[in-house]
Tab-separated table of C-alpha atoms and ligand atoms in Angstrom:
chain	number	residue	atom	x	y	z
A	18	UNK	CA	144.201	92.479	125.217
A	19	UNK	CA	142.104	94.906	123.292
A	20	UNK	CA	140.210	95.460	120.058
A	21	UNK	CA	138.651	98.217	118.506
A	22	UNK	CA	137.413	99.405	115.372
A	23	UNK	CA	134.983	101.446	113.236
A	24	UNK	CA	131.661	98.932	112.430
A	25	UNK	CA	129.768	100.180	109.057
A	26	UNK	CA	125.783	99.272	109.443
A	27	UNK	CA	124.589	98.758	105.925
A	28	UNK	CA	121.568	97.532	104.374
A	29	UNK	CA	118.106	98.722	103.191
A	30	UNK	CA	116.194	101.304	104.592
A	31	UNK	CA	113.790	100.535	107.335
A	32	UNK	CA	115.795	97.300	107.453
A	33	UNK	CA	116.445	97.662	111.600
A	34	UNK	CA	119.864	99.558	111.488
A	35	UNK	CA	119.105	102.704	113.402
A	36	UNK	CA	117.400	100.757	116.094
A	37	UNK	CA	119.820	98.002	116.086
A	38	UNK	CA	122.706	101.088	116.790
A	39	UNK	CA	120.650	102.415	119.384
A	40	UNK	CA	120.076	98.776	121.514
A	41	UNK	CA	124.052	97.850	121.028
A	42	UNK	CA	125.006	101.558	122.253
A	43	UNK	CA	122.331	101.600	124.931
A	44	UNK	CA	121.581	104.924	124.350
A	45	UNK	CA	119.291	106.555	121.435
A	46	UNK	CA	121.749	108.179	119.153
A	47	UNK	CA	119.838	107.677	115.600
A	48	UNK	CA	116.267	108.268	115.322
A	49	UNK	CA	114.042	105.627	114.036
A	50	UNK	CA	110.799	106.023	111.729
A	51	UNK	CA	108.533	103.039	109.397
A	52	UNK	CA	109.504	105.939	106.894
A	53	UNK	CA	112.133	105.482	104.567
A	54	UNK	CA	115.476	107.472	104.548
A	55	UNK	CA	114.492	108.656	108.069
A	56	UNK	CA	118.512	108.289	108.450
A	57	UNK	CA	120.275	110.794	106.574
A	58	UNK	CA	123.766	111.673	107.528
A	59	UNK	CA	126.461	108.869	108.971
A	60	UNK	CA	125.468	108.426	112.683
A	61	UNK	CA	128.309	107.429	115.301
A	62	UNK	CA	127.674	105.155	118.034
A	63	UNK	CA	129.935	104.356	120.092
A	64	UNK	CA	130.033	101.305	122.695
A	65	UNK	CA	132.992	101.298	125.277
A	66	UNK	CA	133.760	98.097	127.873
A	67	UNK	CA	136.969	97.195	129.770
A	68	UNK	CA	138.445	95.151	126.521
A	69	UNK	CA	136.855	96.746	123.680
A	70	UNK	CA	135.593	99.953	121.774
A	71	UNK	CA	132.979	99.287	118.967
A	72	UNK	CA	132.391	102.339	116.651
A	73	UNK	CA	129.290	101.527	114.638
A	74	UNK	CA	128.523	103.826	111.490
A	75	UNK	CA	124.833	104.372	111.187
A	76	UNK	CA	124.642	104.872	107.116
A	77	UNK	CA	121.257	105.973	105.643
A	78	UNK	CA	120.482	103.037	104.003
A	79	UNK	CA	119.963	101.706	100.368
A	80	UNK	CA	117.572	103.434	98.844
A	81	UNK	CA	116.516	101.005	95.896
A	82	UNK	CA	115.356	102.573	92.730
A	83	UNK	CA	113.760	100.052	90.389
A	84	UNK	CA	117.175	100.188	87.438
A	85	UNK	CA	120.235	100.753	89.365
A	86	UNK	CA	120.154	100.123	92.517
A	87	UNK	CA	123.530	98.786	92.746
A	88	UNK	CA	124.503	102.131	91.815
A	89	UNK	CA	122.412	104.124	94.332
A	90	UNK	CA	123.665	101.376	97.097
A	91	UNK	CA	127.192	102.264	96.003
A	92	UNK	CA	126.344	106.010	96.346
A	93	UNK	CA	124.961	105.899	100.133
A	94	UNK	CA	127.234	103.659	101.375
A	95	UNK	CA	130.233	104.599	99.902
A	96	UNK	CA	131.351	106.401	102.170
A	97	UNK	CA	131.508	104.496	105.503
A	98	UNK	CA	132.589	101.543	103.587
A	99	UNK	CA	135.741	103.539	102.599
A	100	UNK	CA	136.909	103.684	106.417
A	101	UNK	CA	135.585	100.894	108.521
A	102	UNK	CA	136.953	97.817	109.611
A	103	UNK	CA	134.390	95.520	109.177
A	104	UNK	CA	130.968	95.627	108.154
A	105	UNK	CA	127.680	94.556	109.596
A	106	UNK	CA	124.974	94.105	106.824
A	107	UNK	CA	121.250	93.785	108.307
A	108	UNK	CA	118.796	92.010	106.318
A	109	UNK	CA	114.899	92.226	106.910
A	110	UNK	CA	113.637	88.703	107.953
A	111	UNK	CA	110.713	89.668	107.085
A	112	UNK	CA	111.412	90.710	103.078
A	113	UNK	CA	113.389	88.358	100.626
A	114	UNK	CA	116.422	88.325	99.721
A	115	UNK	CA	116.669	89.563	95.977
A	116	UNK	CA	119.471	88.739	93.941
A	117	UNK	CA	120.923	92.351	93.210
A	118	UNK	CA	120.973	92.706	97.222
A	119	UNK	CA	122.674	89.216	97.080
A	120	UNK	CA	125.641	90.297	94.327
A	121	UNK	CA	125.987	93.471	96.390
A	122	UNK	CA	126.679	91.574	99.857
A	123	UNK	CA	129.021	89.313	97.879
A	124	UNK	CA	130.884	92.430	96.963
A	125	UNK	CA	131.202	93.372	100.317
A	126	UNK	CA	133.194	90.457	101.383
A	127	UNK	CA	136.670	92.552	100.969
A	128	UNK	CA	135.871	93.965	104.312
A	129	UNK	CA	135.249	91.331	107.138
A	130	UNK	CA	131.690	90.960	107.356
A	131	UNK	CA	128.727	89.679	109.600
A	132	UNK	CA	125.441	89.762	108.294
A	133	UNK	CA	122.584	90.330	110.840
A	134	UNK	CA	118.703	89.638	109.942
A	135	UNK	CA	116.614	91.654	111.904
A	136	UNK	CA	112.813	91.285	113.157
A	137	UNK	CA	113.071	88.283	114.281
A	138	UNK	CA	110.442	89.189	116.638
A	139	UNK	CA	107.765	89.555	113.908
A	140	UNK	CA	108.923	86.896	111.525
A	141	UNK	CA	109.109	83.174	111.491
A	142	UNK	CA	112.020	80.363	110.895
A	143	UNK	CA	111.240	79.635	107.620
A	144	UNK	CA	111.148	82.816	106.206
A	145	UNK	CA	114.776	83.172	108.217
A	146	UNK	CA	116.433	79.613	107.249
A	147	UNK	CA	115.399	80.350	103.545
A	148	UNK	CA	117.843	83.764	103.544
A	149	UNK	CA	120.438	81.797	105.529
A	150	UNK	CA	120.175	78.649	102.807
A	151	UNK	CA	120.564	81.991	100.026
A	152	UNK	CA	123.610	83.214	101.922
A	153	UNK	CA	125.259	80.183	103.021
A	154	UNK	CA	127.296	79.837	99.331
A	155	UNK	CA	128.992	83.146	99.763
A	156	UNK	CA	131.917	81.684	102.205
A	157	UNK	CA	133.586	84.705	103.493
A	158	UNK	CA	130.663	85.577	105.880
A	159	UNK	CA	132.198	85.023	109.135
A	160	UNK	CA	128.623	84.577	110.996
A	161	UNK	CA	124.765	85.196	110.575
A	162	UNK	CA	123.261	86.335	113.303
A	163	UNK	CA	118.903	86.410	113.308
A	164	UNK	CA	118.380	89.108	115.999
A	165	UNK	CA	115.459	91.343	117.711
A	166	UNK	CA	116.751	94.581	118.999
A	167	UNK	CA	113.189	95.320	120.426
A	168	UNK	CA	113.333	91.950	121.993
A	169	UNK	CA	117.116	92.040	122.939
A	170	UNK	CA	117.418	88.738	121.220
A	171	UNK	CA	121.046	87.575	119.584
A	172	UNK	CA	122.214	90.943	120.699
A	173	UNK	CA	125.588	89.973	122.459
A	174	UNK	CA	125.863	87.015	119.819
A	175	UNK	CA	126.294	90.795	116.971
A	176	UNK	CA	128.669	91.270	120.135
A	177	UNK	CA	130.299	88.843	120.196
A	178	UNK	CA	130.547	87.936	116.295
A	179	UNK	CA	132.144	91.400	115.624
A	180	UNK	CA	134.835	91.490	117.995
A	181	UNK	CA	136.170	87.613	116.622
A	182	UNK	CA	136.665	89.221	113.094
A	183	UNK	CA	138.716	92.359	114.999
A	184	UNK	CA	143.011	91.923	115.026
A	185	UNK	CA	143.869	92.293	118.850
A	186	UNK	CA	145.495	94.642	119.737
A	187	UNK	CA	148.447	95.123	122.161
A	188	UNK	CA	147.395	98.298	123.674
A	189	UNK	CA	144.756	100.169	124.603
A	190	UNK	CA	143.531	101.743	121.386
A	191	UNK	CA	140.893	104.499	121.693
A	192	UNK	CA	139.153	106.416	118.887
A	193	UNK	CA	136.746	108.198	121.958
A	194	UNK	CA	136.390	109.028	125.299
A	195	UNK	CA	135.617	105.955	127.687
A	196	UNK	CA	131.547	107.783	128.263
A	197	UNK	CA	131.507	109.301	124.344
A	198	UNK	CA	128.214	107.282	123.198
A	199	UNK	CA	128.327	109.468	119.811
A	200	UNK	CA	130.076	112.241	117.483
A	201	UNK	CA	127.066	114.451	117.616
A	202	UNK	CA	126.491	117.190	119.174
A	203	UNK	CA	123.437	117.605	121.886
A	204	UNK	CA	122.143	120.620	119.803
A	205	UNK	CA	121.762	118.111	116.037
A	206	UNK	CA	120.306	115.541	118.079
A	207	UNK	CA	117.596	117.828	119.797
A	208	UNK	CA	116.930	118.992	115.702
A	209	UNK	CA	116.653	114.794	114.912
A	210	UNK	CA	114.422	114.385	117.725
A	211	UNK	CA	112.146	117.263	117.061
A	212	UNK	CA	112.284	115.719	112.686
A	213	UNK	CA	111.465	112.224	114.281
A	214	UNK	CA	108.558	113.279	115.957
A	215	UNK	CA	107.442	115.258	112.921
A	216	UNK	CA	108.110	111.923	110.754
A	217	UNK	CA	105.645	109.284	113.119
A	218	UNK	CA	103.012	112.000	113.784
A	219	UNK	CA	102.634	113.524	110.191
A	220	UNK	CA	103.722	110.527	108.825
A	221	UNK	CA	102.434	110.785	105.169
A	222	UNK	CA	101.549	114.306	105.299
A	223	UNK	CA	105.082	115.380	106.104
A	224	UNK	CA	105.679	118.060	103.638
A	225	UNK	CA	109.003	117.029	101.508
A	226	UNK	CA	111.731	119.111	101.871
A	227	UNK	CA	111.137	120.312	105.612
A	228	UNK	CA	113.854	120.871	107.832
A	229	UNK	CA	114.641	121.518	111.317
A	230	UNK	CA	117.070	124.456	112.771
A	231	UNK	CA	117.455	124.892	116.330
A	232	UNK	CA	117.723	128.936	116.329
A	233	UNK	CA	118.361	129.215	120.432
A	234	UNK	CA	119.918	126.772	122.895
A	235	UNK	CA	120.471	128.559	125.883
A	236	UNK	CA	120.622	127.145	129.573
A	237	UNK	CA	119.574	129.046	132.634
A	238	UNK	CA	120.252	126.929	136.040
A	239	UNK	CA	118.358	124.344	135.910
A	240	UNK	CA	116.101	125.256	132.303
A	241	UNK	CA	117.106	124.627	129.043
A	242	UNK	CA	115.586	126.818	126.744
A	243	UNK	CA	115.302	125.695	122.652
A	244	UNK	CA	113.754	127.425	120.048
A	245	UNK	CA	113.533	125.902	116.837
A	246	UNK	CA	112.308	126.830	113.209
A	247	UNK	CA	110.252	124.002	111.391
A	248	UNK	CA	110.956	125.114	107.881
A	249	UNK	CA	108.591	124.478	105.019
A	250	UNK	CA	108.452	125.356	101.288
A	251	UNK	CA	104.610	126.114	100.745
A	252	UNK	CA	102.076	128.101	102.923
A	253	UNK	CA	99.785	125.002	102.851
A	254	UNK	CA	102.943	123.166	104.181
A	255	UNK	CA	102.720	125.658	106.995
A	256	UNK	CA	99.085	124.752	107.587
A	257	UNK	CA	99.594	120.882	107.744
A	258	UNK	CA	102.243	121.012	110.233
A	259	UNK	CA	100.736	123.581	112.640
A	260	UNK	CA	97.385	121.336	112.425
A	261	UNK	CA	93.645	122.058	113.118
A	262	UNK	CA	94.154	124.665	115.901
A	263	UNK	CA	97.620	124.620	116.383
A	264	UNK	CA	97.413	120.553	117.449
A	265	UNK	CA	99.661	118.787	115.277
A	266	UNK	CA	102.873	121.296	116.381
A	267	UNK	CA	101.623	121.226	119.961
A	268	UNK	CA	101.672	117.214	119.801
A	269	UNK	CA	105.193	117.184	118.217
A	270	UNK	CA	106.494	120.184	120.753
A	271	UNK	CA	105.917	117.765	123.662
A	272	UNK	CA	106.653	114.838	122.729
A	273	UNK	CA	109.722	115.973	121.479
A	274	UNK	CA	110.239	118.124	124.957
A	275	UNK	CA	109.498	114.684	126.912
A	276	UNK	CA	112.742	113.226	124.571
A	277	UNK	CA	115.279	116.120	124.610
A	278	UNK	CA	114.875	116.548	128.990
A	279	UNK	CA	115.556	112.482	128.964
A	280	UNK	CA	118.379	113.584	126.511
A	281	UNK	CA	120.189	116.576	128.517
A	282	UNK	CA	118.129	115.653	132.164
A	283	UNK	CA	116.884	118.990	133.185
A	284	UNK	CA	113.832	120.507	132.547
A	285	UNK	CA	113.348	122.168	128.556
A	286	UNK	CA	111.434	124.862	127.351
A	287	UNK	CA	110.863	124.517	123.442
A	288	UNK	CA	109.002	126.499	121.584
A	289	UNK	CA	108.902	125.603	117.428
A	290	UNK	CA	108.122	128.275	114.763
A	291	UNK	CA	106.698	127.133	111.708
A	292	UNK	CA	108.290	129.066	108.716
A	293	UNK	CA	108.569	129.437	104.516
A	294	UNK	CA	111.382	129.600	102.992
A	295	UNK	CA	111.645	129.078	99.371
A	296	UNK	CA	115.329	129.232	99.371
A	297	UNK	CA	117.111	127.320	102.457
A	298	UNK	CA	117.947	124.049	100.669
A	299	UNK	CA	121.108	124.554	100.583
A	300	UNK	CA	123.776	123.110	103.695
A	301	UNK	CA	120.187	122.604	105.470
A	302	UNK	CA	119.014	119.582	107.262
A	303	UNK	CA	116.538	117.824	105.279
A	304	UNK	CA	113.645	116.004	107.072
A	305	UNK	CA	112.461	113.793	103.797
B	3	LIG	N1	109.279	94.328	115.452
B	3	LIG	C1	110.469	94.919	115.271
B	3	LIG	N2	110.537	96.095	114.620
B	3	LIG	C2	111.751	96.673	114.450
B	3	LIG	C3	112.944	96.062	114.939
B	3	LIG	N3	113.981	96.855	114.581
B	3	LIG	C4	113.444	97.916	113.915
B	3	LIG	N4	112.109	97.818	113.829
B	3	LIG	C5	111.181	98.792	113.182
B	3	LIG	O1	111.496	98.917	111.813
B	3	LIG	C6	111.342	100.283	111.368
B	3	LIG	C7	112.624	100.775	110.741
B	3	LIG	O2	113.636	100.795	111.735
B	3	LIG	P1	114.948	101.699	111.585
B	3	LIG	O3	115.859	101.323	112.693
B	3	LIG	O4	114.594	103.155	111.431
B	3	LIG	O5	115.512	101.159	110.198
B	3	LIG	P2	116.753	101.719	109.333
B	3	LIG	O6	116.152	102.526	108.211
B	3	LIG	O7	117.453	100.511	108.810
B	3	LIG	O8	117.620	102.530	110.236
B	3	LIG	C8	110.923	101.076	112.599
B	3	LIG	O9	109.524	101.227	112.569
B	3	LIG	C9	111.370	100.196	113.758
B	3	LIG	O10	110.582	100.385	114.914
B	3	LIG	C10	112.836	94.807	115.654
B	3	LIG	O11	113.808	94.209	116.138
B	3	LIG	N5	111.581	94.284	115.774
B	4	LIG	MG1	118.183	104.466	110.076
């Protein structure tokens, strides 16, 4: 017996979905930030055992705007909802649960769904019994799981949850290779890591409309050598990211090196260049 299928991750921003993805997969395949929309294209992870394959879609989040935010949910998630077999909403335990984000999880009940509230960790029961009293009237929710992926808490309970609302299958169905952890390639994720570091160490400061293009990947033997351009709009964009001294670009160079040679495991030579460009928006990869 075997199940499969594709998982959607939905919910807020900064609700705990890229981290929760990473801890089920065992492997970092979606970078994590306290900013918002630090997830911005549909991230595969993929989780393979002897009777099951679990492809969870990493979605960049609802971003709420104050009017319409059932709109701009429909907008982001669109999307993965359109080809997955179930969905796993994550809920902060931490923030309550409005009423538009209630209607919109009610909506979601077409698929079979799970609903997973996260932070557990930093939270306490009441604040976590009073969005399980708020969701218990909306009967199609086949389980509600309070979890901490820091913690590894209720971890194989989101397991175990998913794979009862999965058909079985008769044979062995797989969308990936048995050791395929994700879709992307080592080259986007080296770009992500390099943006994530950018995102926790500028944190405010992080110019808007930055990207990240990785300009040389070479490896020779045992060295993997990366250049990258850190691309900026504004001169004084330039200055904030290279820091007092060059410190700020140093700081995000290594820690990002220490990341992508735990990534590929060999030893990494990156060097970043720091550039403005007016006109690159377009087909680019956005860090804000
Ligand atoms: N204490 C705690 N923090 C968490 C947990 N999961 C995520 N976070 C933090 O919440 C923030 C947003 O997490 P992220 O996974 O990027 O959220 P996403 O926008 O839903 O993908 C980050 O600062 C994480 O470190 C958890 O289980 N416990
Ligand atoms: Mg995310």
């Amino acid at each position: 017996m075997f199940k499969s299928g594709y998982i959607g991750v939905i919910g807020n921003t900064n609700a705990g979905k890229s981290t929760l993805v990473n801890a089920l997969v065992g492997q970092k395949v979606s970078i994590v930030s306290p900013k918002k929309q630090t997830t911005r294209n549909n991230i595969l992870g993929i989780l393979t055992k002897e009777n099951f394959q679990l492809v969870f879609v990493d979605t960049p989040g609802i971003h709420k705007t104050k009017n319409n935010l059932d709109k701009s949910m429909m907008k982001n998630v669109r999307s993965a909802i359109s080809s997955v077999d179930a969905v796993l909403y994550i809920l902060d335990a931490n923030k309550d649960l409005g009423s538009e984000e209630f209607d919109y999880i009610k909506k979601l009940t077409d698929l079979p769904l799970v609903v997973g509230i996260s932070k557990v960790d930093i939270s306490n029961q009441e604040k976590v019994f009073k969005i399980i009293a708020k969701l218990s009237s909306i009967k199609e929710i086949s389980a509600i799981v309070p979890f901490s992926s820091i913690k590894n808490t209720n971890l194989d309970i989101i397991l175990e949850e998913i794979l009862k609302i999965l058909p079985e299958e008769s044979e062995k169905n797989l969308f990936f290779e048995e050791e395929m952890y994700t879709d992307q390639s080592t080259k986007f994720m080296v770009a992500e890591i390099i943006r994530e570091k950018a995102l926790l160490l500028l944190n405010e400061e992080l110019p808007y409309g930055a990207a990240i293009e990785i300009t040389k990947y070479t490896e020779k033997n045992d060295l993997l050598e990366i250049d990258a351009d850190f691309i900026c709009e504004k001169e004084r964009h330039k200055a904030i990211i290279i820091g007092k001294g060059g410190l700020m670009l140093k700081q995000i160079g290594s820690q990002a090196r220490l990341d992508i040679e735990n990534l590929v495991q060999k030893k990494v030579m990156l060097k970043i260049w720091v550039k403005v460009n007016l006109n690159w928006r377009q087909n680019k990869n956005f860090v804000v």
